[in-house]
């Protein structure tokens, strides 16, 4: 962006927990949760939970790369998910958690 900020989108697990982890990192300016990779435009939570839309829960992170590096943000995600658990994030199950 013109102000030097960058944007990254991360998907993996429940977006509320991942969003909170990113909000606590110095250099993260803002976060936004939503769905990505699906076939339905502007799906509802109920639609996504059926598994029929193909969406994944995601967090978009707006950050200052002079304060926090992209690699550090990746490590946050990797520390909060288990990539060997297909369609699961902690106690949550569903294709939106892949």
mmCIF file of N, CA and C in Angstrom:
data_model
loop_
_atom_site.group_PDB
_atom_site.id
_atom_site.type_symbol
_atom_site.label_atom_id
_atom_site.label_comp_id
_atom_site.label_asym_id
_atom_site.label_seq_id
_atom_site.Cartn_x
_atom_site.Cartn_y
_atom_site.Cartn_z
ATOM 1 N N UNK A 1 0.835 -1.185 0.000
ATOM 2 C CA UNK A 1 0.000 0.000 0.000
ATOM 3 C C UNK A 1 0.882 1.251 0.000
ATOM 4 N N UNK A 2 0.281 2.389 -0.203
ATOM 5 C CA UNK A 2 1.026 3.648 -0.227
ATOM 6 C C UNK A 2 1.710 3.945 1.106
ATOM 7 N N UNK A 3 1.136 3.447 2.192
ATOM 8 C CA UNK A 3 1.711 3.702 3.515
ATOM 9 C C UNK A 3 2.723 2.641 3.934
ATOM 10 N N UNK A 4 3.042 1.712 3.036
ATOM 11 C CA UNK A 4 4.050 0.701 3.332
ATOM 12 C C UNK A 4 3.536 -0.529 4.041
ATOM 13 N N UNK A 5 2.242 -0.629 4.235
ATOM 14 C CA UNK A 5 1.664 -1.790 4.900
ATOM 15 C C UNK A 5 1.467 -2.932 3.908
ATOM 16 N N UNK A 6 1.455 -4.143 4.445
ATOM 17 C CA UNK A 6 1.268 -5.331 3.619
ATOM 18 C C UNK A 6 0.033 -6.088 4.091
ATOM 19 N N UNK A 7 -0.456 -6.978 3.239
ATOM 20 C CA UNK A 7 -1.632 -7.788 3.546
ATOM 21 C C UNK A 7 -1.277 -9.247 3.329
ATOM 22 N N UNK A 8 -1.679 -10.081 4.295
ATOM 23 C CA UNK A 8 -1.504 -11.531 4.159
ATOM 24 C C UNK A 8 -2.797 -12.198 4.584
ATOM 25 N N UNK A 9 -3.144 -13.280 3.921
ATOM 26 C CA UNK A 9 -4.341 -14.041 4.267
ATOM 27 C C UNK A 9 -3.919 -15.441 4.665
ATOM 28 N N UNK A 10 -4.395 -15.873 5.844
ATOM 29 C CA UNK A 10 -4.057 -17.187 6.376
ATOM 30 C C UNK A 10 -5.336 -17.973 6.610
ATOM 31 N N UNK A 11 -5.325 -19.235 6.224
ATOM 32 C CA UNK A 11 -6.466 -20.115 6.445
ATOM 33 C C UNK A 11 -5.973 -21.381 7.122
ATOM 34 N N UNK A 12 -6.676 -21.787 8.144
ATOM 35 C CA UNK A 12 -6.315 -23.008 8.850
ATOM 36 C C UNK A 12 -6.880 -22.971 10.250
ATOM 37 N N UNK A 13 -7.936 -23.652 10.455
ATOM 38 C CA UNK A 13 -8.528 -23.670 11.787
ATOM 39 C C UNK A 13 -9.603 -22.625 11.955
ATOM 40 N N UNK A 14 -10.072 -22.513 13.147
ATOM 41 C CA UNK A 14 -11.122 -21.558 13.498
ATOM 42 C C UNK A 14 -10.574 -20.135 13.423
ATOM 43 N N UNK A 15 -11.216 -19.278 12.643
ATOM 44 C CA UNK A 15 -10.653 -17.943 12.453
ATOM 45 C C UNK A 15 -10.655 -17.069 13.694
ATOM 46 N N UNK A 16 -11.547 -17.305 14.653
ATOM 47 C CA UNK A 16 -11.594 -16.443 15.838
ATOM 48 C C UNK A 16 -10.322 -16.571 16.681
ATOM 49 N N UNK A 17 -9.880 -17.778 16.913
ATOM 50 C CA UNK A 17 -8.669 -17.986 17.710
ATOM 51 C C UNK A 17 -7.424 -17.490 16.997
ATOM 52 N N UNK A 18 -7.348 -17.739 15.707
ATOM 53 C CA UNK A 18 -6.193 -17.294 14.942
ATOM 54 C C UNK A 18 -6.183 -15.770 14.848
ATOM 55 N N UNK A 19 -7.348 -15.177 14.671
ATOM 56 C CA UNK A 19 -7.420 -13.721 14.601
ATOM 57 C C UNK A 19 -6.898 -13.098 15.890
ATOM 58 N N UNK A 20 -7.316 -13.614 17.029
ATOM 59 C CA UNK A 20 -6.869 -13.066 18.309
ATOM 60 C C UNK A 20 -5.355 -13.165 18.454
ATOM 61 N N UNK A 21 -4.777 -14.273 18.027
ATOM 62 C CA UNK A 21 -3.318 -14.426 18.097
ATOM 63 C C UNK A 21 -2.622 -13.352 17.269
ATOM 64 N N UNK A 22 -3.137 -13.064 16.072
ATOM 65 C CA UNK A 22 -2.529 -12.034 15.232
ATOM 66 C C UNK A 22 -2.730 -10.636 15.811
ATOM 67 N N UNK A 23 -3.869 -10.383 16.411
ATOM 68 C CA UNK A 23 -4.132 -9.064 16.984
ATOM 69 C C UNK A 23 -3.160 -8.712 18.102
ATOM 70 N N UNK A 24 -2.560 -9.692 18.719
ATOM 71 C CA UNK A 24 -1.644 -9.468 19.843
ATOM 72 C C UNK A 24 -0.197 -9.233 19.411
ATOM 73 N N UNK A 25 0.072 -9.272 18.130
ATOM 74 C CA UNK A 25 1.439 -9.130 17.625
ATOM 75 C C UNK A 25 1.732 -7.665 17.296
ATOM 76 N N UNK A 26 2.803 -7.121 17.883
ATOM 77 C CA UNK A 26 3.189 -5.760 17.511
ATOM 78 C C UNK A 26 3.500 -5.690 16.016
ATOM 79 N N UNK A 27 2.997 -4.657 15.370
ATOM 80 C CA UNK A 27 3.188 -4.505 13.936
ATOM 81 C C UNK A 27 1.965 -4.903 13.133
ATOM 82 N N UNK A 28 1.053 -5.659 13.752
ATOM 83 C CA UNK A 28 -0.212 -5.972 13.090
ATOM 84 C C UNK A 28 -1.143 -4.790 13.320
ATOM 85 N N UNK A 29 -1.631 -4.233 12.245
ATOM 86 C CA UNK A 29 -2.453 -3.030 12.308
ATOM 87 C C UNK A 29 -3.932 -3.366 12.443
ATOM 88 N N UNK A 30 -4.375 -4.360 11.693
ATOM 89 C CA UNK A 30 -5.785 -4.746 11.721
ATOM 90 C C UNK A 30 -5.930 -6.169 11.197
ATOM 91 N N UNK A 31 -7.044 -6.793 11.557
ATOM 92 C CA UNK A 31 -7.372 -8.128 11.065
ATOM 93 C C UNK A 31 -8.820 -8.146 10.607
ATOM 94 N N UNK A 32 -9.134 -9.117 9.781
ATOM 95 C CA UNK A 32 -10.498 -9.281 9.290
ATOM 96 C C UNK A 32 -10.720 -10.761 9.036
ATOM 97 N N UNK A 33 -11.819 -11.310 9.512
ATOM 98 C CA UNK A 33 -12.097 -12.732 9.290
ATOM 99 C C UNK A 33 -13.120 -12.902 8.177
ATOM 100 N N UNK A 34 -13.084 -14.081 7.565
ATOM 101 C CA UNK A 34 -14.032 -14.380 6.500
ATOM 102 C C UNK A 34 -13.785 -15.763 5.946
ATOM 103 N N UNK A 35 -14.266 -15.968 4.746
ATOM 104 C CA UNK A 35 -14.144 -17.266 4.092
ATOM 105 C C UNK A 35 -13.419 -17.096 2.766
ATOM 106 N N UNK A 36 -12.643 -18.107 2.387
ATOM 107 C CA UNK A 36 -11.900 -18.072 1.136
ATOM 108 C C UNK A 36 -12.016 -19.418 0.418
ATOM 109 N N UNK A 37 -11.698 -19.432 -0.861
ATOM 110 C CA UNK A 37 -11.597 -20.631 -1.685
ATOM 111 C C UNK A 37 -12.934 -21.286 -2.026
ATOM 112 N N UNK A 38 -14.035 -20.662 -1.767
ATOM 113 C CA UNK A 38 -15.312 -21.321 -2.007
ATOM 114 C C UNK A 38 -15.938 -21.008 -3.343
ATOM 115 N N UNK A 39 -17.058 -21.655 -3.581
ATOM 116 C CA UNK A 39 -17.774 -21.523 -4.848
ATOM 117 C C UNK A 39 -19.015 -20.650 -4.757
ATOM 118 N N UNK A 40 -19.388 -20.231 -3.546
ATOM 119 C CA UNK A 40 -20.587 -19.413 -3.338
ATOM 120 C C UNK A 40 -20.149 -18.000 -2.962
ATOM 121 N N UNK A 41 -20.675 -17.003 -3.651
ATOM 122 C CA UNK A 41 -20.325 -15.623 -3.328
ATOM 123 C C UNK A 41 -21.072 -15.181 -2.066
ATOM 124 N N UNK A 42 -20.342 -14.633 -1.118
ATOM 125 C CA UNK A 42 -20.880 -14.127 0.147
ATOM 126 C C UNK A 42 -21.703 -15.182 0.891
ATOM 127 N N UNK A 43 -21.089 -16.303 1.231
ATOM 128 C CA UNK A 43 -21.838 -17.360 1.930
ATOM 129 C C UNK A 43 -22.134 -16.977 3.379
ATOM 130 N N UNK A 44 -23.167 -17.563 3.925
ATOM 131 C CA UNK A 44 -23.465 -17.392 5.343
ATOM 132 C C UNK A 44 -22.680 -18.444 6.134
ATOM 133 N N UNK A 45 -22.587 -18.213 7.428
ATOM 134 C CA UNK A 45 -21.923 -19.182 8.306
ATOM 135 C C UNK A 45 -22.609 -20.547 8.193
ATOM 136 N N UNK A 46 -23.935 -20.538 8.172
ATOM 137 C CA UNK A 46 -24.693 -21.786 8.080
ATOM 138 C C UNK A 46 -24.378 -22.535 6.789
ATOM 139 N N UNK A 47 -24.282 -21.808 5.679
ATOM 140 C CA UNK A 47 -23.948 -22.447 4.405
ATOM 141 C C UNK A 47 -22.562 -23.082 4.459
ATOM 142 N N UNK A 48 -21.606 -22.364 5.004
ATOM 143 C CA UNK A 48 -20.234 -22.872 5.074
ATOM 144 C C UNK A 48 -20.176 -24.124 5.944
ATOM 145 N N UNK A 49 -20.909 -24.122 7.044
ATOM 146 C CA UNK A 49 -20.884 -25.259 7.970
ATOM 147 C C UNK A 49 -21.479 -26.533 7.373
ATOM 148 N N UNK A 50 -22.250 -26.417 6.315
ATOM 149 C CA UNK A 50 -22.794 -27.620 5.677
ATOM 150 C C UNK A 50 -21.709 -28.381 4.920
ATOM 151 N N UNK A 51 -20.607 -27.690 4.613
ATOM 152 C CA UNK A 51 -19.533 -28.316 3.852
ATOM 153 C C UNK A 51 -19.754 -28.274 2.355
ATOM 154 N N UNK A 52 -20.852 -27.691 1.926
ATOM 155 C CA UNK A 52 -21.177 -27.706 0.504
ATOM 156 C C UNK A 52 -20.663 -26.537 -0.313
ATOM 157 N N UNK A 53 -20.079 -25.533 0.336
ATOM 158 C CA UNK A 53 -19.643 -24.358 -0.419
ATOM 159 C C UNK A 53 -18.166 -24.407 -0.802
ATOM 160 N N UNK A 54 -17.391 -25.252 -0.137
ATOM 161 C CA UNK A 54 -15.964 -25.350 -0.428
ATOM 162 C C UNK A 54 -15.110 -24.279 0.217
ATOM 163 N N UNK A 55 -15.680 -23.498 1.128
ATOM 164 C CA UNK A 55 -14.938 -22.415 1.769
ATOM 165 C C UNK A 55 -14.065 -22.899 2.920
ATOM 166 N N UNK A 56 -13.053 -22.093 3.220
ATOM 167 C CA UNK A 56 -12.176 -22.294 4.363
ATOM 168 C C UNK A 56 -12.224 -21.032 5.209
ATOM 169 N N UNK A 57 -12.270 -21.176 6.524
ATOM 170 C CA UNK A 57 -12.214 -20.007 7.398
ATOM 171 C C UNK A 57 -10.829 -19.382 7.284
ATOM 172 N N UNK A 58 -10.790 -18.055 7.205
ATOM 173 C CA UNK A 58 -9.508 -17.380 7.008
ATOM 174 C C UNK A 58 -9.447 -16.062 7.777
ATOM 175 N N UNK A 59 -8.222 -15.586 7.931
ATOM 176 C CA UNK A 59 -7.959 -14.304 8.577
ATOM 177 C C UNK A 59 -7.077 -13.484 7.648
ATOM 178 N N UNK A 60 -7.495 -12.273 7.368
ATOM 179 C CA UNK A 60 -6.663 -11.363 6.596
ATOM 180 C C UNK A 60 -5.970 -10.439 7.593
ATOM 181 N N UNK A 61 -4.669 -10.308 7.432
ATOM 182 C CA UNK A 61 -3.844 -9.551 8.370
ATOM 183 C C UNK A 61 -3.215 -8.370 7.638
ATOM 184 N N UNK A 62 -3.455 -7.170 8.145
ATOM 185 C CA UNK A 62 -2.826 -5.958 7.642
ATOM 186 C C UNK A 62 -1.679 -5.652 8.599
ATOM 187 N N UNK A 63 -0.469 -5.548 8.082
ATOM 188 C CA UNK A 63 0.675 -5.398 8.983
ATOM 189 C C UNK A 63 1.732 -4.472 8.403
ATOM 190 N N UNK A 64 2.606 -4.025 9.293
ATOM 191 C CA UNK A 64 3.724 -3.174 8.920
ATOM 192 C C UNK A 64 4.960 -4.061 8.819
ATOM 193 N N UNK A 65 5.459 -4.319 7.601
ATOM 194 C CA UNK A 65 6.595 -5.224 7.451
ATOM 195 C C UNK A 65 7.894 -4.702 8.057
ATOM 196 N N UNK A 66 7.932 -3.432 8.430
ATOM 197 C CA UNK A 66 9.125 -2.933 9.112
ATOM 198 C C UNK A 66 9.101 -3.306 10.598
ATOM 199 N N UNK A 67 7.931 -3.733 11.101
ATOM 200 C CA UNK A 67 7.798 -4.136 12.506
ATOM 201 C C UNK A 67 7.664 -5.638 12.690
ATOM 202 N N UNK A 68 7.030 -6.314 11.742
ATOM 203 C CA UNK A 68 6.844 -7.765 11.827
ATOM 204 C C UNK A 68 6.998 -8.355 10.428
ATOM 205 N N UNK A 69 7.768 -9.397 10.338
ATOM 206 C CA UNK A 69 8.036 -10.038 9.052
ATOM 207 C C UNK A 69 6.970 -11.081 8.731
ATOM 208 N N UNK A 70 6.768 -11.297 7.442
ATOM 209 C CA UNK A 70 5.805 -12.293 6.994
ATOM 210 C C UNK A 70 6.113 -13.661 7.596
ATOM 211 N N UNK A 71 7.390 -14.031 7.618
ATOM 212 C CA UNK A 71 7.787 -15.329 8.176
ATOM 213 C C UNK A 71 7.334 -15.496 9.624
ATOM 214 N N UNK A 72 7.369 -14.401 10.396
ATOM 215 C CA UNK A 72 6.909 -14.456 11.786
ATOM 216 C C UNK A 72 5.406 -14.720 11.851
ATOM 217 N N UNK A 73 4.671 -14.128 10.925
ATOM 218 C CA UNK A 73 3.223 -14.347 10.877
ATOM 219 C C UNK A 73 2.906 -15.795 10.507
ATOM 220 N N UNK A 74 3.677 -16.364 9.615
ATOM 221 C CA UNK A 74 3.495 -17.772 9.237
ATOM 222 C C UNK A 74 3.725 -18.667 10.453
ATOM 223 N N UNK A 75 4.750 -18.362 11.233
ATOM 224 C CA UNK A 75 5.043 -19.166 12.425
ATOM 225 C C UNK A 75 3.905 -19.129 13.438
ATOM 226 N N UNK A 76 3.205 -18.011 13.517
ATOM 227 C CA UNK A 76 2.042 -17.922 14.415
ATOM 228 C C UNK A 76 0.993 -18.931 13.994
ATOM 229 N N UNK A 77 0.687 -18.986 12.707
ATOM 230 C CA UNK A 77 -0.300 -19.945 12.216
ATOM 231 C C UNK A 77 0.170 -21.371 12.479
ATOM 232 N N UNK A 78 1.415 -21.640 12.150
ATOM 233 C CA UNK A 78 1.939 -22.994 12.324
ATOM 234 C C UNK A 78 1.921 -23.427 13.787
ATOM 235 N N UNK A 79 2.030 -22.487 14.689
ATOM 236 C CA UNK A 79 1.992 -22.811 16.105
ATOM 237 C C UNK A 79 0.598 -23.059 16.650
ATOM 238 N N UNK A 80 -0.422 -22.728 15.856
ATOM 239 C CA UNK A 80 -1.802 -22.844 16.334
ATOM 240 C C UNK A 80 -2.599 -23.944 15.654
ATOM 241 N N UNK A 81 -2.039 -24.537 14.605
ATOM 242 C CA UNK A 81 -2.770 -25.590 13.897
ATOM 243 C C UNK A 81 -1.946 -26.865 13.850
ATOM 244 N N UNK A 82 -2.624 -27.961 13.604
ATOM 245 C CA UNK A 82 -1.957 -29.231 13.364
ATOM 246 C C UNK A 82 -2.293 -29.612 11.929
ATOM 247 N N UNK A 83 -1.358 -29.449 11.006
ATOM 248 C CA UNK A 83 -1.670 -29.701 9.604
ATOM 249 C C UNK A 83 -1.985 -31.158 9.281
ATOM 250 N N UNK A 84 -1.756 -32.061 10.221
ATOM 251 C CA UNK A 84 -2.089 -33.467 9.984
ATOM 252 C C UNK A 84 -3.532 -33.787 10.357
ATOM 253 N N UNK A 85 -4.227 -32.860 11.010
ATOM 254 C CA UNK A 85 -5.636 -33.047 11.365
ATOM 255 C C UNK A 85 -6.515 -32.518 10.238
ATOM 256 N N UNK A 86 -6.962 -33.399 9.366
ATOM 257 C CA UNK A 86 -7.800 -32.989 8.255
ATOM 258 C C UNK A 86 -9.187 -32.571 8.736
ATOM 259 N N UNK A 87 -9.625 -31.402 8.301
ATOM 260 C CA UNK A 87 -10.970 -30.891 8.596
ATOM 261 C C UNK A 87 -11.236 -30.769 10.092
ATOM 262 N N UNK A 88 -10.207 -30.369 10.831
ATOM 263 C CA UNK A 88 -10.370 -30.241 12.281
ATOM 264 C C UNK A 88 -9.449 -29.144 12.801
ATOM 265 N N UNK A 89 -9.956 -28.400 13.771
ATOM 266 C CA UNK A 89 -9.162 -27.400 14.483
ATOM 267 C C UNK A 89 -9.562 -27.493 15.949
ATOM 268 N N UNK A 90 -8.709 -28.133 16.740
ATOM 269 C CA UNK A 90 -9.060 -28.342 18.144
ATOM 270 C C UNK A 90 -10.300 -29.200 18.251
ATOM 271 N N UNK A 91 -11.330 -28.663 18.894
ATOM 272 C CA UNK A 91 -12.585 -29.395 19.055
ATOM 273 C C UNK A 91 -13.579 -29.142 17.920
ATOM 274 N N UNK A 92 -13.202 -28.310 16.960
ATOM 275 C CA UNK A 92 -14.094 -27.972 15.849
ATOM 276 C C UNK A 92 -13.832 -28.901 14.665
ATOM 277 N N UNK A 93 -14.910 -29.375 14.067
ATOM 278 C CA UNK A 93 -14.817 -30.267 12.911
ATOM 279 C C UNK A 93 -15.586 -29.675 11.739
ATOM 280 N N UNK A 94 -15.096 -29.897 10.540
ATOM 281 C CA UNK A 94 -15.778 -29.460 9.331
ATOM 282 C C UNK A 94 -14.789 -29.136 8.250
ATOM 283 N N UNK A 95 -15.237 -29.172 7.002
ATOM 284 C CA UNK A 95 -14.328 -28.903 5.890
ATOM 285 C C UNK A 95 -13.809 -27.471 5.882
ATOM 286 N N UNK A 96 -14.494 -26.555 6.565
ATOM 287 C CA UNK A 96 -14.029 -25.171 6.614
ATOM 288 C C UNK A 96 -12.769 -25.011 7.469
ATOM 289 N N UNK A 97 -12.355 -26.070 8.178
ATOM 290 C CA UNK A 97 -11.162 -26.026 9.027
ATOM 291 C C UNK A 97 -9.977 -26.728 8.403
ATOM 292 N N UNK A 98 -10.028 -27.062 7.146
ATOM 293 C CA UNK A 98 -8.926 -27.803 6.518
ATOM 294 C C UNK A 98 -7.660 -27.011 6.392
#
